[in-house]
PDB file of C-alpha atoms and ligand atoms in Angstrom:
ATOM      1  CA  MET R 953     121.976 102.476 164.907  1.00 72.00           C
ATOM      2  CA  MET R 954     124.251  99.499 164.157  1.00 81.00           C
ATOM      3  CA  LEU R 955     126.234  98.186 167.120  1.00 83.00           C
ATOM      4  CA  LYS R 956     129.925  97.472 166.605  1.00 85.00           C
ATOM      5  CA  GLU R 957     129.550  94.115 168.391  1.00 86.00           C
ATOM      6  CA  ASN R 958     127.467  91.148 167.296  1.00 91.00           C
ATOM      7  CA  PRO R 959     125.174  90.025 170.171  1.00 92.00           C
ATOM      8  CA  SER R 960     124.277  86.780 168.406  1.00 93.00           C
ATOM      9  CA  LEU R 961     127.815  85.496 169.166  1.00 95.00           C
ATOM     10  CA  CYS R 962     126.791  85.260 172.836  1.00 97.00           C
ATOM     11  CA  TYR R 963     126.035  81.774 174.182  1.00 96.00           C
ATOM     12  CA  GLN R 964     124.721  83.026 177.522  1.00 97.00           C
ATOM     13  CA  CYS R 965     127.435  81.723 179.833  1.00 97.00           C
ATOM     14  CA  ALA R 966     126.813  84.775 182.089  1.00 97.00           C
ATOM     15  CA  LYS R 967     130.523  85.228 182.872  1.00 97.00           C
ATOM     16  CA  CYS R 968     130.041  88.934 182.126  1.00 97.00           C
ATOM     17  CA  SER R 969     127.337  89.273 184.786  1.00 98.00           C
ATOM     18  CA  THR R 970     129.137  87.279 187.480  1.00 97.00           C
ATOM     19  CA  GLY R 971     132.181  89.562 187.140  1.00 96.00           C
ATOM     20  CA  CYS R 972     130.262  92.835 187.065  1.00 97.00           C
ATOM     21  CA  PRO R 973     130.925  94.869 190.246  1.00 97.00           C
ATOM     22  CA  VAL R 974     127.634  96.772 190.059  1.00 96.00           C
ATOM     23  CA  SER R 975     125.270  94.023 188.882  1.00 95.00           C
ATOM     24  CA  LYS R 976     123.259  94.293 192.130  1.00 95.00           C
ATOM     25  CA  GLU R 977     122.181  97.804 191.102  1.00 94.00           C
ATOM     26  CA  MET R 978     121.044  96.710 187.629  1.00 97.00           C
ATOM     27  CA  ASP R 979     117.551  95.803 186.521  1.00 96.00           C
ATOM     28  CA  LEU R 980     118.932  93.685 183.667  1.00 97.00           C
ATOM     29  CA  MET R 981     122.202  91.784 184.000  1.00 97.00           C
ATOM     30  CA  PRO R 982     124.815  92.355 181.272  1.00 98.00           C
ATOM     31  CA  HIS R 983     124.173  88.880 179.750  1.00 98.00           C
ATOM     32  CA  GLN R 984     120.435  89.686 179.679  1.00 98.00           C
ATOM     33  CA  ILE R 985     121.148  92.933 177.848  1.00 97.00           C
ATOM     34  CA  ILE R 986     123.054  90.998 175.187  1.00 97.00           C
ATOM     35  CA  HIS R 987     120.312  88.352 175.012  1.00 97.00           C
ATOM     36  CA  LEU R 988     117.549  90.945 174.563  1.00 97.00           C
ATOM     37  CA  LEU R 989     119.576  92.652 171.846  1.00 96.00           C
ATOM     38  CA  SER R 990     119.921  89.382 169.960  1.00 95.00           C
ATOM     39  CA  LEU R 991     116.121  88.962 170.239  1.00 96.00           C
ATOM     40  CA  GLY R 992     115.610  92.437 168.769  1.00 94.00           C
ATOM     41  CA  GLN R 993     114.184  93.924 171.999  1.00 96.00           C
ATOM     42  CA  ARG R 994     116.196  97.098 171.670  1.00 95.00           C
ATOM     43  CA  ASP R 995     113.596  99.426 173.150  1.00 96.00           C
ATOM     44  CA  ARG R 996     113.440  97.474 176.421  1.00 96.00           C
ATOM     45  CA  VAL R 997     117.218  97.647 176.658  1.00 97.00           C
ATOM     46  CA  LEU R 998     117.302 101.386 175.920  1.00 97.00           C
ATOM     47  CA  ARG R 999     114.899 102.026 178.804  1.00 96.00           C
ATOM     48  CA  SER R1000     116.887  99.909 181.216  1.00 96.00           C
ATOM     49  CA  ARG R1001     118.485 101.251 184.388  1.00 95.00           C
ATOM     50  CA  THR R1002     121.484  99.035 183.679  1.00 97.00           C
ATOM     51  CA  LEU R1003     122.884 101.368 181.018  1.00 96.00           C
ATOM     52  CA  TRP R1004     123.219 104.122 183.596  1.00 95.00           C
ATOM     53  CA  MET R1005     124.589 101.921 186.364  1.00 96.00           C
ATOM     54  CA  CYS R1006     127.434 100.531 184.232  1.00 96.00           C
ATOM     55  CA  ALA R1007     130.739 101.888 185.501  1.00 95.00           C
ATOM     56  CA  GLY R1008     132.603 101.193 182.244  1.00 95.00           C
ATOM     57  CA  CYS R1009     135.173  99.037 184.046  1.00 96.00           C
ATOM     58  CA  TYR R1010     135.614  96.503 181.190  1.00 97.00           C
ATOM     59  CA  ALA R1011     135.459  93.490 183.567  1.00 97.00           C
ATOM     60  CA  CYS R1012     132.672  91.971 181.448  1.00 97.00           C
ATOM     61  CA  ALA R1013     134.518  92.513 178.177  1.00 96.00           C
ATOM     62  CA  VAL R1014     137.701  90.914 179.548  1.00 97.00           C
ATOM     63  CA  ARG R1015     135.793  87.869 180.857  1.00 97.00           C
ATOM     64  CA  CYS R1016     133.746  87.200 177.731  1.00 97.00           C
ATOM     65  CA  PRO R1017     134.946  83.996 176.008  1.00 97.00           C
ATOM     66  CA  ASN R1018     133.560  85.310 172.713  1.00 96.00           C
ATOM     67  CA  ASP R1019     135.361  88.660 172.939  1.00 95.00           C
ATOM     68  CA  ILE R1020     132.129  90.638 172.970  1.00 96.00           C
ATOM     69  CA  ASP R1021     133.022  94.144 174.122  1.00 96.00           C
ATOM     70  CA  ILE R1022     129.994  94.693 176.350  1.00 97.00           C
ATOM     71  CA  THR R1023     131.420  97.916 177.783  1.00 96.00           C
ATOM     72  CA  THR R1024     131.389  99.501 174.341  1.00 96.00           C
ATOM     73  CA  VAL R1025     127.882  98.134 173.745  1.00 96.00           C
ATOM     74  CA  MET R1026     126.762  99.906 176.946  1.00 96.00           C
ATOM     75  CA  ASP R1027     128.394 103.151 175.728  1.00 94.00           C
ATOM     76  CA  GLU R1028     126.703 102.944 172.348  1.00 95.00           C
ATOM     77  CA  LEU R1029     123.315 102.188 173.906  1.00 96.00           C
ATOM     78  CA  ARG R1030     123.594 105.122 176.324  1.00 95.00           C
ATOM     79  CA  SER R1031     124.336 107.475 173.411  1.00 93.00           C
ATOM     80  CA  GLU R1032     121.421 106.038 171.456  1.00 95.00           C
ATOM     81  CA  ALA R1033     119.053 106.458 174.414  1.00 96.00           C
ATOM     82  CA  VAL R1034     120.065 110.131 174.730  1.00 94.00           C
ATOM     83  CA  GLU R1035     119.750 110.727 170.968  1.00 95.00           C
ATOM     84  CA  LYS R1036     116.270 109.203 170.963  1.00 95.00           C
ATOM     85  CA  GLY R1037     115.224 111.335 173.930  1.00 95.00           C
ATOM     86  CA  ILE R1038     114.443 108.317 176.112  1.00 95.00           C
ATOM     87  CA  PRO R1039     114.117 109.579 179.694  1.00 92.00           C
ATOM     88  CA  CYS R1040     117.107 108.613 181.801  1.00 92.00           C
ATOM     89  CA  PRO R1041     115.984 106.685 184.915  1.00 91.00           C
ATOM     90  CA  HIS R1042     118.876 108.279 186.807  1.00 90.00           C
ATOM     91  CA  PRO R1043     119.119 111.917 185.659  1.00 90.00           C
ATOM     92  CA  GLU R1044     121.964 112.541 188.108  1.00 91.00           C
ATOM     93  CA  VAL R1045     124.142 110.021 186.244  1.00 91.00           C
ATOM     94  CA  LEU R1046     123.440 111.682 182.896  1.00 92.00           C
ATOM     95  CA  GLU R1047     124.209 115.052 184.470  1.00 92.00           C
ATOM     96  CA  PHE R1048     127.477 113.682 185.823  1.00 92.00           C
ATOM     97  CA  HIS R1049     128.480 112.443 182.338  1.00 91.00           C
ATOM     98  CA  ARG R1050     127.686 115.870 180.860  1.00 91.00           C
ATOM     99  CA  ASN R1051     129.578 117.692 183.573  1.00 93.00           C
ATOM    100  CA  PHE R1052     132.595 115.424 183.149  1.00 91.00           C
ATOM    101  CA  LEU R1053     132.719 116.016 179.379  1.00 86.00           C
ATOM    102  CA  LYS R1054     132.211 119.752 179.792  1.00 88.00           C
ATOM    103  CA  ASP R1055     135.116 119.982 182.219  1.00 89.00           C
ATOM    104  CA  MET R1056     137.294 117.727 180.057  1.00 83.00           C
ATOM    105  CA  SER R1057     136.617 119.900 176.997  1.00 81.00           C
ATOM    106  CA  ARG R1058     138.170 122.934 178.722  1.00 81.00           C
ATOM    107  CA  ARG R1059     141.722 121.628 179.006  1.00 81.00           C
ATOM    108  CA  GLY R1060     141.774 118.019 177.931  1.00 83.00           C
ATOM    109  CA  LYS R1061     142.048 116.932 181.565  1.00 86.00           C
ATOM    110  CA  VAL R1062     139.470 117.014 184.331  1.00 90.00           C
ATOM    111  CA  HIS R1063     139.823 119.459 187.208  1.00 92.00           C
ATOM    112  CA  GLU R1064     138.092 117.265 189.780  1.00 92.00           C
ATOM    113  CA  LEU R1065     137.501 119.989 192.376  1.00 92.00           C
ATOM    114  CA  ARG R1066     135.761 122.297 189.910  1.00 92.00           C
ATOM    115  CA  MET R1067     133.886 119.467 188.213  1.00 93.00           C
ATOM    116  CA  MET R1068     132.451 118.125 191.462  1.00 93.00           C
ATOM    117  CA  GLY R1069     131.666 121.657 192.686  1.00 92.00           C
ATOM    118  CA  GLU R1070     129.734 122.446 189.510  1.00 93.00           C
ATOM    119  CA  TYR R1071     128.005 119.081 189.576  1.00 93.00           C
ATOM    120  CA  ASN R1072     126.884 119.540 193.176  1.00 93.00           C
ATOM    121  CA  MET R1073     125.604 123.047 192.399  1.00 93.00           C
ATOM    122  CA  ARG R1074     123.632 121.719 189.421  1.00 91.00           C
ATOM    123  CA  MET R1075     122.142 119.017 191.608  1.00 92.00           C
ATOM    124  CA  ARG R1076     121.313 121.704 194.209  1.00 91.00           C
ATOM    125  CA  ARG R1077     123.254 119.973 196.984  1.00 91.00           C
ATOM    126  CA  PRO R1078     126.398 122.131 197.322  1.00 91.00           C
ATOM    127  CA  PHE R1079     127.834 120.316 200.346  1.00 91.00           C
ATOM    128  CA  HIS R1080     127.253 116.752 199.160  1.00 92.00           C
ATOM    129  CA  ASP R1081     130.339 114.597 199.950  1.00 90.00           C
ATOM    130  CA  ALA R1082     132.094 117.708 201.297  1.00 91.00           C
ATOM    131  CA  ALA R1083     133.751 115.660 204.073  1.00 94.00           C
ATOM    132  CA  VAL R1084     135.195 113.196 201.531  1.00 93.00           C
ATOM    133  CA  GLY R1085     136.350 116.091 199.365  1.00 92.00           C
ATOM    134  CA  ALA R1086     138.082 117.720 202.338  1.00 92.00           C
ATOM    135  CA  LYS R1087     139.933 114.481 203.174  1.00 94.00           C
ATOM    136  CA  MET R1088     141.048 114.094 199.555  1.00 93.00           C
ATOM    137  CA  PHE R1089     142.217 117.712 199.494  1.00 91.00           C
ATOM    138  CA  ILE R1090     144.275 117.240 202.676  1.00 93.00           C
ATOM    139  CA  LYS R1091     145.875 114.111 201.168  1.00 93.00           C
ATOM    140  CA  GLY R1092     146.758 116.032 198.009  1.00 91.00           C
ATOM    141  CA  ARG R1093     144.335 114.094 195.774  1.00 90.00           C
ATOM    142  CA  LEU R1094     142.348 117.230 194.861  1.00 90.00           C
ATOM    143  CA  HIS R1095     144.007 120.383 193.592  1.00 91.00           C
ATOM    144  CA  LEU R1096     142.883 124.009 193.770  1.00 91.00           C
ATOM    145  CA  LEU R1097     144.411 124.953 190.418  1.00 90.00           C
ATOM    146  CA  PRO R1098     143.326 123.303 187.172  1.00 87.00           C
ATOM    147  CA  PRO R1099     145.818 120.983 185.434  1.00 86.00           C
ATOM    148  CA  SER R1100     147.850 122.268 182.514  1.00 84.00           C
ATOM    149  CA  ALA R1101     146.077 122.020 179.178  1.00 81.00           C
ATOM    150  CA  VAL R1102     146.691 119.198 176.711  1.00 82.00           C
ATOM    151  CA  GLY R1103     147.688 120.814 173.424  1.00 78.00           C
ATOM    152  CA  GLY R1104     144.928 120.677 170.801  1.00 78.00           C
ATOM    153  CA  PHE R1105     142.658 118.465 172.886  1.00 75.00           C
ATOM    154  CA  SER R1106     140.082 121.097 173.815  1.00 67.00           C
ATOM    155  CA  ARG R1107     139.744 122.084 170.136  1.00 73.00           C
ATOM    156  CA  TRP R1108     139.191 118.436 169.237  1.00 77.00           C
ATOM    157  CA  MET R1109     136.536 118.067 171.947  1.00 69.00           C
ATOM    158  CA  LYS R1110     134.671 121.186 170.808  1.00 72.00           C
ATOM    159  CA  LYS R1111     134.641 119.798 167.280  1.00 78.00           C
ATOM    160  CA  LEU R1112     133.265 116.532 168.647  1.00 74.00           C
ATOM    161  CA  TRP R1113     130.470 118.351 170.513  1.00 69.00           C
ATOM    162  CA  ARG R1114     129.436 120.106 167.291  1.00 75.00           C
ATOM    163  CA  SER R1115     129.346 116.887 165.191  1.00 66.00           C
TER     164      SER R1115
HETATM  165  S1  SF4 E1224     131.700  97.564 182.117  1.00 83.87           S
HETATM  166 FE1  SF4 E1224     129.707  97.892 183.042  1.00 83.87          FE
HETATM  167  S2  SF4 E1224     128.551  96.007 182.657  1.00 83.87           S
HETATM  168 FE2  SF4 E1224     130.708  95.556 182.294  1.00 83.87          FE
HETATM  169  S3  SF4 E1224     131.441  94.721 184.247  1.00 83.87           S
HETATM  170 FE3  SF4 E1224     131.899  96.926 184.273  1.00 83.87          FE
HETATM  171  S4  SF4 E1224     130.132  97.864 185.249  1.00 83.87           S
HETATM  172 FE4  SF4 E1224     129.525  95.780 184.658  1.00 83.87          FE
HETATM  173  S1  SF4 E1225     130.388  86.531 178.828  1.00 83.87           S
HETATM  174 FE1  SF4 E1225     130.068  86.865 176.607  1.00 83.87          FE
HETATM  175  S2  SF4 E1225     129.251  84.906 175.884  1.00 83.87           S
HETATM  176 FE2  SF4 E1225     129.047  84.891 178.094  1.00 83.87          FE
HETATM  177  S3  SF4 E1225     126.969  85.690 178.478  1.00 83.87           S
HETATM  178 FE3  SF4 E1225     128.361  87.435 178.554  1.00 83.87          FE
HETATM  179  S4  SF4 E1225     128.330  88.273 176.496  1.00 83.87           S
HETATM  180 FE4  SF4 E1225     127.509  86.204 176.371  1.00 83.87          FE
END
């Protein structure tokens, strides 16, 4: 699979890694991911924990002096790892992604309460973060009823799932 970004533009300044809020959880820093890609070590990258720790915050992409969109690279690599059947080192993260998309495809917006409830049931830990959820509910940040549907969005998502 061709990446949209060109990793050989990177000159290894590591600004991406120093700005990454979750770099401590990664086995390869974002600049190392880009370096390995430019060396053709794709398989090592696809098996990395880093792909599943990335929060998609775009801090790295904004900081890159060469305008390399590392966030999108991470997205593309995650999809490729799933397509190739490479075992995810953090199955709970993959499950969360799937649950999020499934919930989004219903109405075009996420119903957080239902999504987290279903996710916790799937992970067989129904009361995980229940105290946090209760606080958010009291503060009005979680809603019992699902949000109103975005016109046409759920149809578009279903089409995307099929392609
Ligand atoms: S998008 Fe991912 S890799 Fe980039 S700074 Fe955010 S968490 Fe780190
Ligand atoms: S910030 Fe850009 S140029 Fe610098 S190491 Fe990261 S990807 Fe390479």
